[in-house]
Amino acid sequence: MNVLFSKAPFHFLIYFFLILMGCSVKDDITPDIITPLPTKSLKSASTSFSVGLSTSTPKLDLLSYTQIIEREFESITAEYQMKMNVILPVKGTYNWSKADQIVNYAVSKGLKVHGHALVWHESTPDWLLNYQGTDVQFEQEVKDYITAVVSRYKGKVASWDVVNEGVSDSAGSLRNTVFKQRMGDDYMVKCFQFAHDADPDSKLFYNDYNLETNQAKQNKVFELIEDWKLRKVPIHGIGFQMHISYLTPKDQIQTATNKAVASGLLLFYSELDIRANPNKDISTFTLERSEAQRLKFKEVVQIYNAIPISNKFGITVWGLKDDDSWLLKHHNNFNEWPLLFDANFNAKQAYTGFLEGLN
Ligand code: 9MR
C-alpha cells in the first residue's frame, strides 16, 4: 500500500479509480491467484458426493495451493506417498512421515482421506519383489503390511484402494504380478480380508484404469466382482481411474458406469484427468481444445451425478495444476493440459465444465 502512495500521483489516481470502481486493494492478496474463482466452489456445488484431489507433500506447505484445496475439495488422496514403496522401502522399517503429514493435514482441515493404494505391482518395494522367503512368509509380509497401515489410520482414513490394477490390459486375465505368483489367483480376496479385519468400518475398493474403454478388461473386472459378491468378500466399491481424453466416447463412459451401478457397489471416479492433446497435434493450448475439454469435464460429471445416490462415492481429480500432472512427468514433458487449474493457479474452462456438470 505504501508503495502505491509513495510513487507518482499517477499511481494514486489509479488507486482512487479502483476505489471508485468498487474494488479494494488489500495487502494480503496472494499474488499468484490471478483469476477470481467463481462464487460457488466445487464442493459446495456438489451436494451428493465428495469432490477430491490427489496431492503430496511438500505441496501442502504452499499457501496458494492449500487455499484452493480448502475452498474447493472435500477429500484428498495421496498421489504416491501412501504406497508401499514409500511406507515400507526396507523390510521391517516403516517410514510413516509423509503419509502422516498428509493424513494430519486432512484431519486438521476436516478433509476426508481416501487411502491409495495398499497393493500395486508398480509400487512394490524391491525387497518384496525379490523376496527370498517362502510363499507362506511372503503372504505374511503382505498381511502384516496391510494390517499395520490400515490400523494406523483407522478412524482417519475411511476408505482404501486395496488392490490397484490387478487385471491385465489384454485377454481379460489377472495381471501376472508377484502377488499373484506368490499368493495364488485369490490374492486379491486375501488382501480385501486383511484390510477388512484391520478396520471393519473402512470402505474397500478395487481400482483400475481404462475400464471404460477396454472391453476385455472391463468384463474381467466385473466378472471378478460378481464372484466376490457371491463369496461375500468385503469389497464395497470400484474405482474407475478415468485417465481419459477429450475424445473418449461418451457412450463408453456411460456403459461402464451403468455396469458399476448394476453391480450395486459404490462407484468412484478416482483419478480423473482429461487430456487435451492425446494425439500430440497442438503445441499451445488452443481455445478450441479448451472448449472441448470443458465439455468433456461437464459430460463426465453429469454422467456421474446422474447415478443413484446409493452408488455415489466421489470424483477425485489427479492433480491440481496442469504442470503437476503425472502425464508430463511420465511422457517426457510433452504438451498437455489435463487438469482444472493452469500452472499459475488460474481456474480453467475445465473447472467451469466441472462446475456446470454439478448444476
Ligand atoms: O501420479 C502418480 C505419480 O506422481 C507417481 O510417480 C506414480 C508412481 O507412484 O503414480 C502415479 O499415480 C498413478 C496411480 O497411483 C495409479 N494409477 C495411475 C496413476 C498415474 O500413473
Tab-separated table of C-alpha atoms and ligand atoms in Angstrom:
chain	number	residue	atom	x	y	z
A	1	MET	CA	0.000	0.000	0.000
A	2	ASN	CA	2.818	2.358	0.927
A	3	VAL	CA	4.388	1.727	-2.419
A	4	LEU	CA	1.246	2.910	-4.146
A	5	PHE	CA	1.230	6.209	-2.294
A	6	SER	CA	4.970	6.830	-2.411
A	7	LYS	CA	5.113	6.677	-6.214
A	8	ALA	CA	3.990	9.418	-8.540
A	9	PRO	CA	0.454	10.865	-8.342
A	10	PHE	CA	-0.313	8.708	-11.332
A	11	HIS	CA	-0.424	5.641	-9.034
A	12	PHE	CA	-2.584	7.481	-6.573
A	13	LEU	CA	-5.030	8.194	-9.395
A	14	ILE	CA	-5.179	4.516	-10.311
A	15	TYR	CA	-5.819	3.594	-6.703
A	16	PHE	CA	-8.550	6.235	-6.479
A	17	PHE	CA	-10.073	4.903	-9.680
A	18	LEU	CA	-10.116	1.340	-8.274
A	19	ILE	CA	-11.921	2.535	-5.157
A	20	LEU	CA	-14.452	4.293	-7.342
A	21	MET	CA	-14.963	1.048	-9.274
A	22	GLY	CA	-15.771	-0.734	-6.023
A	23	CYS	CA	-12.551	-2.757	-5.972
A	24	SER	CA	-10.463	-2.998	-2.844
A	25	VAL	CA	-6.694	-3.279	-2.792
A	26	LYS	CA	-5.512	-5.300	0.171
A	27	ASP	CA	-2.051	-6.013	1.426
A	28	ASP	CA	-2.783	-9.718	1.849
A	29	ILE	CA	-3.792	-10.594	-1.717
A	30	THR	CA	-1.929	-13.747	-2.795
A	31	PRO	CA	-0.252	-12.652	-5.989
A	32	ASP	CA	-0.347	-15.987	-7.778
A	33	ILE	CA	-4.136	-16.407	-7.740
A	34	ILE	CA	-4.889	-14.182	-10.656
A	35	THR	CA	-8.346	-15.134	-11.819
A	36	PRO	CA	-11.016	-14.736	-9.151
A	37	LEU	CA	-12.697	-18.077	-8.518
A	38	PRO	CA	-16.443	-18.368	-9.131
A	39	THR	CA	-18.647	-17.661	-6.155
A	40	LYS	CA	-19.606	-21.312	-5.838
A	41	SER	CA	-16.869	-23.849	-5.092
A	42	LEU	CA	-16.865	-27.395	-6.441
A	43	LYS	CA	-17.519	-28.851	-3.004
A	44	SER	CA	-20.419	-26.535	-2.291
A	45	ALA	CA	-21.952	-27.263	-5.703
A	46	SER	CA	-21.641	-30.999	-5.188
A	47	THR	CA	-24.444	-31.959	-2.851
A	48	SER	CA	-24.425	-35.756	-3.116
A	49	PHE	CA	-20.795	-36.847	-3.430
A	50	SER	CA	-17.278	-35.760	-2.465
A	51	VAL	CA	-15.074	-33.872	-4.879
A	52	GLY	CA	-11.452	-34.774	-4.200
A	53	LEU	CA	-7.884	-34.034	-5.201
A	54	SER	CA	-4.695	-36.085	-5.272
A	55	THR	CA	-1.867	-34.362	-3.503
A	56	SER	CA	1.546	-34.775	-1.903
A	57	THR	CA	3.958	-33.093	0.452
A	58	PRO	CA	5.654	-30.601	0.326
A	59	LYS	CA	2.938	-29.027	-1.848
A	60	LEU	CA	0.827	-28.880	1.294
A	61	ASP	CA	3.214	-26.199	2.652
A	62	LEU	CA	2.266	-23.764	-0.132
A	63	LEU	CA	-0.466	-21.338	0.822
A	64	SER	CA	-1.538	-20.702	-2.768
A	65	TYR	CA	-2.068	-24.443	-3.082
A	66	THR	CA	-3.797	-25.175	0.225
A	67	GLN	CA	-6.125	-22.202	-0.172
A	68	ILE	CA	-7.557	-23.865	-3.259
A	69	ILE	CA	-7.741	-27.299	-1.656
A	70	GLU	CA	-9.620	-25.981	1.331
A	71	ARG	CA	-12.003	-23.946	-0.777
A	72	GLU	CA	-12.739	-26.485	-3.492
A	73	PHE	CA	-12.273	-30.037	-2.225
A	74	GLU	CA	-13.753	-32.242	0.436
A	75	SER	CA	-11.428	-35.214	0.112
A	76	ILE	CA	-7.785	-35.923	-0.693
A	77	THR	CA	-5.846	-38.914	-1.966
A	78	ALA	CA	-2.077	-39.220	-1.547
A	79	GLU	CA	-0.698	-39.226	-5.090
A	80	TYR	CA	2.191	-41.549	-4.154
A	81	GLN	CA	3.232	-41.137	-0.534
A	82	MET	CA	0.924	-43.793	0.915
A	83	LYS	CA	2.165	-46.536	-1.392
A	84	MET	CA	4.181	-49.494	-0.197
A	85	ASN	CA	7.499	-48.417	-1.733
A	86	VAL	CA	7.300	-45.173	0.264
A	87	ILE	CA	5.909	-46.535	3.548
A	88	LEU	CA	7.964	-49.754	3.676
A	89	PRO	CA	11.000	-49.249	1.403
A	90	VAL	CA	13.141	-51.594	3.514
A	91	LYS	CA	11.928	-54.792	5.150
A	92	GLY	CA	10.882	-54.107	8.724
A	93	THR	CA	11.468	-50.332	8.593
A	94	TYR	CA	8.269	-48.367	8.281
A	95	ASN	CA	8.565	-44.757	7.177
A	96	TRP	CA	5.341	-43.017	8.104
A	97	SER	CA	6.497	-39.410	7.881
A	98	LYS	CA	4.975	-38.369	4.520
A	99	ALA	CA	1.780	-40.360	4.965
A	100	ASP	CA	1.350	-38.930	8.462
A	101	GLN	CA	1.842	-35.372	7.189
A	102	ILE	CA	-0.862	-35.838	4.571
A	103	VAL	CA	-3.321	-37.503	6.933
A	104	ASN	CA	-2.675	-34.975	9.725
A	105	TYR	CA	-3.185	-32.092	7.322
A	106	ALA	CA	-6.511	-33.581	6.221
A	107	VAL	CA	-7.667	-34.207	9.778
A	108	SER	CA	-6.752	-30.659	10.807
A	109	LYS	CA	-8.813	-29.234	7.933
A	110	GLY	CA	-11.754	-31.616	8.202
A	111	LEU	CA	-10.997	-33.270	4.843
A	112	LYS	CA	-11.635	-36.950	4.116
A	113	VAL	CA	-8.705	-39.129	3.074
A	114	HIS	CA	-9.039	-41.912	0.528
A	115	GLY	CA	-6.181	-44.363	1.112
A	116	HIS	CA	-4.225	-45.220	-2.038
A	117	ALA	CA	-3.084	-47.954	-2.557
A	118	LEU	CA	-2.313	-50.998	-0.405
A	119	VAL	CA	-1.246	-53.371	-3.174
A	120	TRP	CA	0.019	-52.152	-6.548
A	121	HIS	CA	2.585	-54.052	-8.612
A	122	GLU	CA	4.243	-50.772	-9.646
A	123	SER	CA	4.850	-49.602	-6.096
A	124	THR	CA	6.138	-52.872	-4.684
A	125	PRO	CA	9.466	-52.285	-2.927
A	126	ASP	CA	12.445	-54.256	-4.223
A	127	TRP	CA	12.827	-56.296	-1.035
A	128	LEU	CA	9.336	-57.750	-1.544
A	129	LEU	CA	9.649	-58.044	-5.296
A	130	ASN	CA	12.783	-60.168	-4.868
A	131	TYR	CA	11.642	-61.868	-1.684
A	132	GLN	CA	13.855	-64.757	-0.632
A	133	GLY	CA	11.461	-66.418	1.847
A	134	THR	CA	8.711	-68.972	1.213
A	135	ASP	CA	5.306	-68.150	-0.284
A	136	VAL	CA	3.749	-68.506	3.153
A	137	GLN	CA	6.206	-65.959	4.555
A	138	PHE	CA	5.555	-63.656	1.586
A	139	GLU	CA	1.841	-63.728	2.320
A	140	GLN	CA	2.513	-62.984	5.979
A	141	GLU	CA	4.586	-59.917	4.963
A	142	VAL	CA	1.677	-58.632	2.871
A	143	LYS	CA	-0.775	-59.310	5.667
A	144	ASP	CA	1.445	-57.559	8.222
A	145	TYR	CA	1.848	-54.553	5.932
A	146	ILE	CA	-1.867	-54.151	5.195
A	147	THR	CA	-2.709	-54.643	8.875
A	148	ALA	CA	-0.133	-52.065	10.004
A	149	VAL	CA	-1.186	-49.384	7.518
A	150	VAL	CA	-4.946	-49.776	7.822
A	151	SER	CA	-4.759	-49.965	11.632
A	152	ARG	CA	-2.552	-46.878	11.906
A	153	TYR	CA	-5.032	-44.721	10.017
A	154	LYS	CA	-8.217	-46.294	11.375
A	155	GLY	CA	-10.702	-43.522	12.092
A	156	LYS	CA	-8.766	-41.082	9.878
A	157	VAL	CA	-8.747	-42.843	6.513
A	158	ALA	CA	-12.263	-44.058	5.835
A	159	SER	CA	-11.675	-45.860	2.534
A	160	TRP	CA	-8.847	-47.715	0.772
A	161	ASP	CA	-7.853	-48.890	-2.664
A	162	VAL	CA	-6.950	-52.404	-1.601
A	163	VAL	CA	-5.729	-53.582	-4.984
A	164	ASN	CA	-4.788	-51.282	-7.807
A	165	GLU	CA	-4.595	-52.516	-11.410
A	166	GLY	CA	-4.800	-56.243	-10.743
A	167	VAL	CA	-6.214	-57.094	-14.184
A	168	SER	CA	-4.096	-57.173	-17.343
A	169	ASP	CA	-4.723	-54.997	-20.374
A	170	SER	CA	-5.216	-57.898	-22.722
A	171	ALA	CA	-7.097	-61.168	-22.838
A	172	GLY	CA	-9.188	-60.388	-19.775
A	173	SER	CA	-6.924	-62.136	-17.309
A	174	LEU	CA	-5.330	-61.392	-13.969
A	175	ARG	CA	-2.154	-59.349	-14.214
A	176	ASN	CA	0.767	-61.652	-13.559
A	177	THR	CA	2.173	-59.809	-10.542
A	178	VAL	CA	4.437	-61.051	-7.786
A	179	PHE	CA	1.343	-61.097	-5.547
A	180	LYS	CA	-0.473	-63.470	-7.896
A	181	GLN	CA	2.621	-65.642	-8.260
A	182	ARG	CA	3.287	-65.884	-4.527
A	183	MET	CA	-0.220	-65.862	-3.047
A	184	GLY	CA	-2.244	-67.513	-5.826
A	185	ASP	CA	-5.118	-66.377	-8.026
A	186	ASP	CA	-7.163	-65.465	-4.972
A	187	TYR	CA	-4.597	-62.985	-3.652
A	188	MET	CA	-6.969	-60.035	-4.043
A	189	VAL	CA	-9.618	-61.758	-1.921
A	190	LYS	CA	-6.999	-62.311	0.775
A	191	CYS	CA	-5.939	-58.653	0.676
A	192	PHE	CA	-9.534	-57.427	0.994
A	193	GLN	CA	-9.962	-59.704	4.003
A	194	PHE	CA	-6.729	-58.449	5.655
A	195	ALA	CA	-7.859	-54.834	5.208
A	196	HIS	CA	-11.354	-55.566	6.483
A	197	ASP	CA	-10.021	-57.365	9.555
A	198	ALA	CA	-7.839	-54.349	10.375
A	199	ASP	CA	-10.695	-51.852	10.055
A	200	PRO	CA	-14.183	-53.325	9.581
A	201	ASP	CA	-15.623	-49.826	9.044
A	202	SER	CA	-13.400	-48.972	6.093
A	203	LYS	CA	-14.887	-48.852	2.592
A	204	LEU	CA	-12.718	-51.078	0.407
A	205	PHE	CA	-12.192	-50.519	-3.336
A	206	TYR	CA	-10.771	-52.265	-6.368
A	207	ASN	CA	-9.224	-49.563	-8.600
A	208	ASP	CA	-8.163	-49.734	-12.270
A	209	TYR	CA	-7.651	-47.753	-15.485
A	210	ASN	CA	-9.247	-47.964	-18.948
A	211	LEU	CA	-12.300	-49.715	-17.528
A	212	GLU	CA	-14.468	-47.533	-19.729
A	213	THR	CA	-12.592	-48.236	-22.956
A	214	ASN	CA	-11.035	-51.701	-22.687
A	215	GLN	CA	-13.838	-54.237	-23.092
A	216	ALA	CA	-11.867	-57.359	-22.149
A	217	LYS	CA	-10.556	-55.710	-19.007
A	218	GLN	CA	-13.965	-54.355	-18.069
A	219	ASN	CA	-15.531	-57.804	-18.484
A	220	LYS	CA	-12.878	-59.446	-16.347
A	221	VAL	CA	-13.184	-56.881	-13.544
A	222	PHE	CA	-16.961	-57.191	-13.376
A	223	GLU	CA	-16.695	-60.983	-13.532
A	224	LEU	CA	-14.367	-60.892	-10.514
A	225	ILE	CA	-16.696	-58.548	-8.687
A	226	GLU	CA	-19.704	-60.817	-9.238
A	227	ASP	CA	-17.702	-63.762	-7.943
A	228	TRP	CA	-16.531	-61.781	-4.902
A	229	LYS	CA	-20.063	-60.669	-4.120
A	230	LEU	CA	-21.278	-64.284	-4.170
A	231	ARG	CA	-18.435	-65.224	-1.848
A	232	LYS	CA	-19.163	-62.296	0.483
A	233	VAL	CA	-15.692	-60.816	0.022
A	234	PRO	CA	-15.563	-57.464	1.872
A	235	ILE	CA	-15.446	-55.180	-1.185
A	236	HIS	CA	-17.574	-52.036	-1.217
A	237	GLY	CA	-16.586	-50.104	-4.267
A	238	ILE	CA	-14.991	-49.937	-7.672
A	239	GLY	CA	-12.657	-47.152	-8.761
A	240	PHE	CA	-12.583	-46.070	-12.384
A	241	GLN	CA	-9.353	-44.102	-12.607
A	242	MET	CA	-10.670	-42.118	-15.604
A	243	HIS	CA	-7.403	-41.056	-17.180
A	244	ILE	CA	-9.295	-40.139	-20.337
A	245	SER	CA	-9.122	-37.594	-23.148
A	246	TYR	CA	-11.468	-35.098	-24.715
A	247	LEU	CA	-12.026	-37.743	-27.418
A	248	THR	CA	-13.111	-40.600	-25.112
A	249	PRO	CA	-16.586	-41.590	-26.326
A	250	LYS	CA	-19.447	-40.685	-24.031
A	251	ASP	CA	-21.276	-43.969	-24.630
A	252	GLN	CA	-18.287	-45.969	-23.366
A	253	ILE	CA	-18.141	-43.983	-20.136
A	254	GLN	CA	-21.908	-44.333	-19.752
A	255	THR	CA	-21.939	-48.094	-20.408
A	256	ALA	CA	-19.153	-48.810	-17.926
A	257	THR	CA	-20.819	-46.566	-15.366
A	258	ASN	CA	-24.133	-48.411	-15.836
A	259	LYS	CA	-22.352	-51.702	-15.210
A	260	ALA	CA	-20.889	-50.394	-11.972
A	261	VAL	CA	-24.304	-49.174	-10.882
A	262	ALA	CA	-25.826	-52.575	-11.694
A	263	SER	CA	-23.173	-54.277	-9.556
A	264	GLY	CA	-24.601	-52.445	-6.558
A	265	LEU	CA	-21.149	-51.257	-5.451
A	266	LEU	CA	-20.045	-47.727	-4.753
A	267	LEU	CA	-18.516	-46.118	-7.839
A	268	PHE	CA	-15.542	-43.779	-7.535
A	269	TYR	CA	-14.090	-41.823	-10.461
A	270	SER	CA	-10.818	-41.959	-8.612
A	271	GLU	CA	-8.065	-40.292	-10.697
A	272	LEU	CA	-9.793	-38.064	-13.219
A	273	ASP	CA	-7.805	-36.102	-15.772
A	274	ILE	CA	-8.788	-35.266	-19.352
A	275	ARG	CA	-6.013	-34.992	-21.930
A	276	ALA	CA	-6.430	-32.112	-24.342
A	277	ASN	CA	-3.622	-33.293	-26.600
A	278	PRO	CA	-3.884	-37.087	-26.838
A	279	ASN	CA	-2.718	-37.118	-30.452
A	280	LYS	CA	0.052	-34.566	-29.824
A	281	ASP	CA	-1.247	-32.319	-32.574
A	282	ILE	CA	-1.091	-28.975	-30.730
A	283	SER	CA	1.835	-27.135	-29.162
A	284	THR	CA	-0.174	-24.432	-27.389
A	285	PHE	CA	-3.449	-24.824	-25.509
A	286	THR	CA	-5.932	-23.533	-28.076
A	287	LEU	CA	-9.334	-22.022	-27.326
A	288	GLU	CA	-10.957	-24.767	-29.333
A	289	ARG	CA	-9.280	-27.523	-27.295
A	290	SER	CA	-10.016	-25.738	-24.042
A	291	GLU	CA	-13.697	-25.688	-25.023
A	292	ALA	CA	-13.646	-29.386	-25.947
A	293	GLN	CA	-12.053	-30.156	-22.591
A	294	ARG	CA	-14.662	-28.091	-20.745
A	295	LEU	CA	-17.432	-30.053	-22.442
A	296	LYS	CA	-15.846	-33.397	-21.587
A	297	PHE	CA	-15.425	-32.466	-17.905
A	298	LYS	CA	-19.064	-31.370	-17.881
A	299	GLU	CA	-20.183	-34.613	-19.538
A	300	VAL	CA	-18.206	-36.827	-17.150
A	301	VAL	CA	-19.525	-35.036	-14.081
A	302	GLN	CA	-23.092	-35.146	-15.437
A	303	ILE	CA	-22.862	-38.892	-16.068
A	304	TYR	CA	-21.584	-39.412	-12.536
A	305	ASN	CA	-24.068	-37.058	-10.949
A	306	ALA	CA	-26.969	-38.935	-12.554
A	307	ILE	CA	-26.217	-42.291	-10.901
A	308	PRO	CA	-28.315	-43.347	-7.903
A	309	ILE	CA	-27.202	-41.874	-4.624
A	310	SER	CA	-26.632	-45.348	-3.187
A	311	ASN	CA	-23.789	-45.857	-5.704
A	312	LYS	CA	-22.202	-42.449	-5.236
A	313	PHE	CA	-18.853	-42.053	-3.548
A	314	GLY	CA	-16.907	-39.280	-5.243
A	315	ILE	CA	-14.873	-37.853	-8.079
A	316	THR	CA	-11.203	-37.115	-7.447
A	317	VAL	CA	-9.029	-35.200	-9.900
A	318	TRP	CA	-5.454	-36.399	-10.295
A	319	GLY	CA	-3.524	-33.230	-9.511
A	320	LEU	CA	-4.361	-29.562	-9.123
A	321	LYS	CA	-2.432	-27.708	-11.827
A	322	ASP	CA	-1.608	-28.734	-15.374
A	323	ASP	CA	2.109	-28.654	-14.680
A	324	ASP	CA	1.702	-31.029	-11.692
A	325	SER	CA	0.257	-33.818	-13.796
A	326	TRP	CA	1.884	-37.267	-13.893
A	327	LEU	CA	1.258	-37.135	-17.643
A	328	LEU	CA	4.003	-34.541	-18.055
A	329	LYS	CA	6.454	-36.459	-15.873
A	330	HIS	CA	5.760	-39.808	-17.437
A	331	HIS	CA	5.697	-38.735	-21.054
A	332	ASN	CA	8.779	-36.574	-21.385
A	333	ASN	CA	7.103	-33.247	-20.818
A	334	PHE	CA	5.024	-33.309	-23.964
A	335	ASN	CA	2.437	-30.539	-24.248
A	336	GLU	CA	-0.536	-31.438	-22.133
A	337	TRP	CA	-3.076	-29.523	-20.040
A	338	PRO	CA	-5.217	-32.209	-18.383
A	339	LEU	CA	-6.390	-30.607	-15.117
A	340	LEU	CA	-8.714	-27.923	-13.708
A	341	PHE	CA	-6.123	-25.212	-12.964
A	342	ASP	CA	-3.295	-23.828	-15.071
A	343	ALA	CA	0.295	-23.532	-13.929
A	344	ASN	CA	-0.456	-20.117	-12.353
A	345	PHE	CA	-3.329	-21.444	-10.229
A	346	ASN	CA	-5.940	-19.940	-12.549
A	347	ALA	CA	-9.197	-21.877	-12.777
A	348	LYS	CA	-9.530	-23.063	-16.395
A	349	GLN	CA	-12.572	-23.634	-18.557
A	350	ALA	CA	-12.192	-27.248	-17.429
A	351	TYR	CA	-13.087	-26.054	-13.929
A	352	THR	CA	-16.166	-24.297	-15.311
A	353	GLY	CA	-17.136	-27.526	-17.071
A	354	PHE	CA	-16.836	-29.478	-13.818
A	355	LEU	CA	-18.996	-26.916	-12.052
A	356	GLU	CA	-21.557	-26.940	-14.875
A	357	GLY	CA	-21.763	-30.717	-14.626
A	358	LEU	CA	-22.758	-30.369	-10.979
A	359	ASN	CA	-25.587	-27.950	-11.653
B	1	9MR	O1	0.597	-39.696	-10.361
B	1	9MR	C1	1.410	-40.614	-9.668
B	1	9MR	C2	2.868	-40.266	-9.864
B	1	9MR	O2	3.150	-38.997	-9.297
B	1	9MR	C3	3.752	-41.334	-9.227
B	1	9MR	O3	5.113	-41.078	-9.556
B	1	9MR	C4	3.362	-42.712	-9.743
B	1	9MR	C5	4.148	-43.807	-9.031
B	1	9MR	O4	3.871	-43.807	-7.647
B	1	9MR	O5	1.972	-42.952	-9.544
B	1	9MR	C6	1.137	-42.015	-10.179
B	1	9MR	O6	-0.212	-42.303	-9.905
B	1	9MR	C7	-0.744	-43.469	-10.510
B	1	9MR	C8	-1.749	-44.052	-9.542
B	1	9MR	O7	-1.125	-44.300	-8.308
B	1	9MR	C9	-2.369	-45.317	-10.081
B	1	9MR	N1	-2.964	-45.069	-11.372
B	1	9MR	C10	-2.102	-44.454	-12.366
B	1	9MR	C11	-1.509	-43.157	-11.805
B	1	9MR	C12	-0.652	-42.485	-12.852
B	1	9MR	O8	0.454	-43.270	-13.147
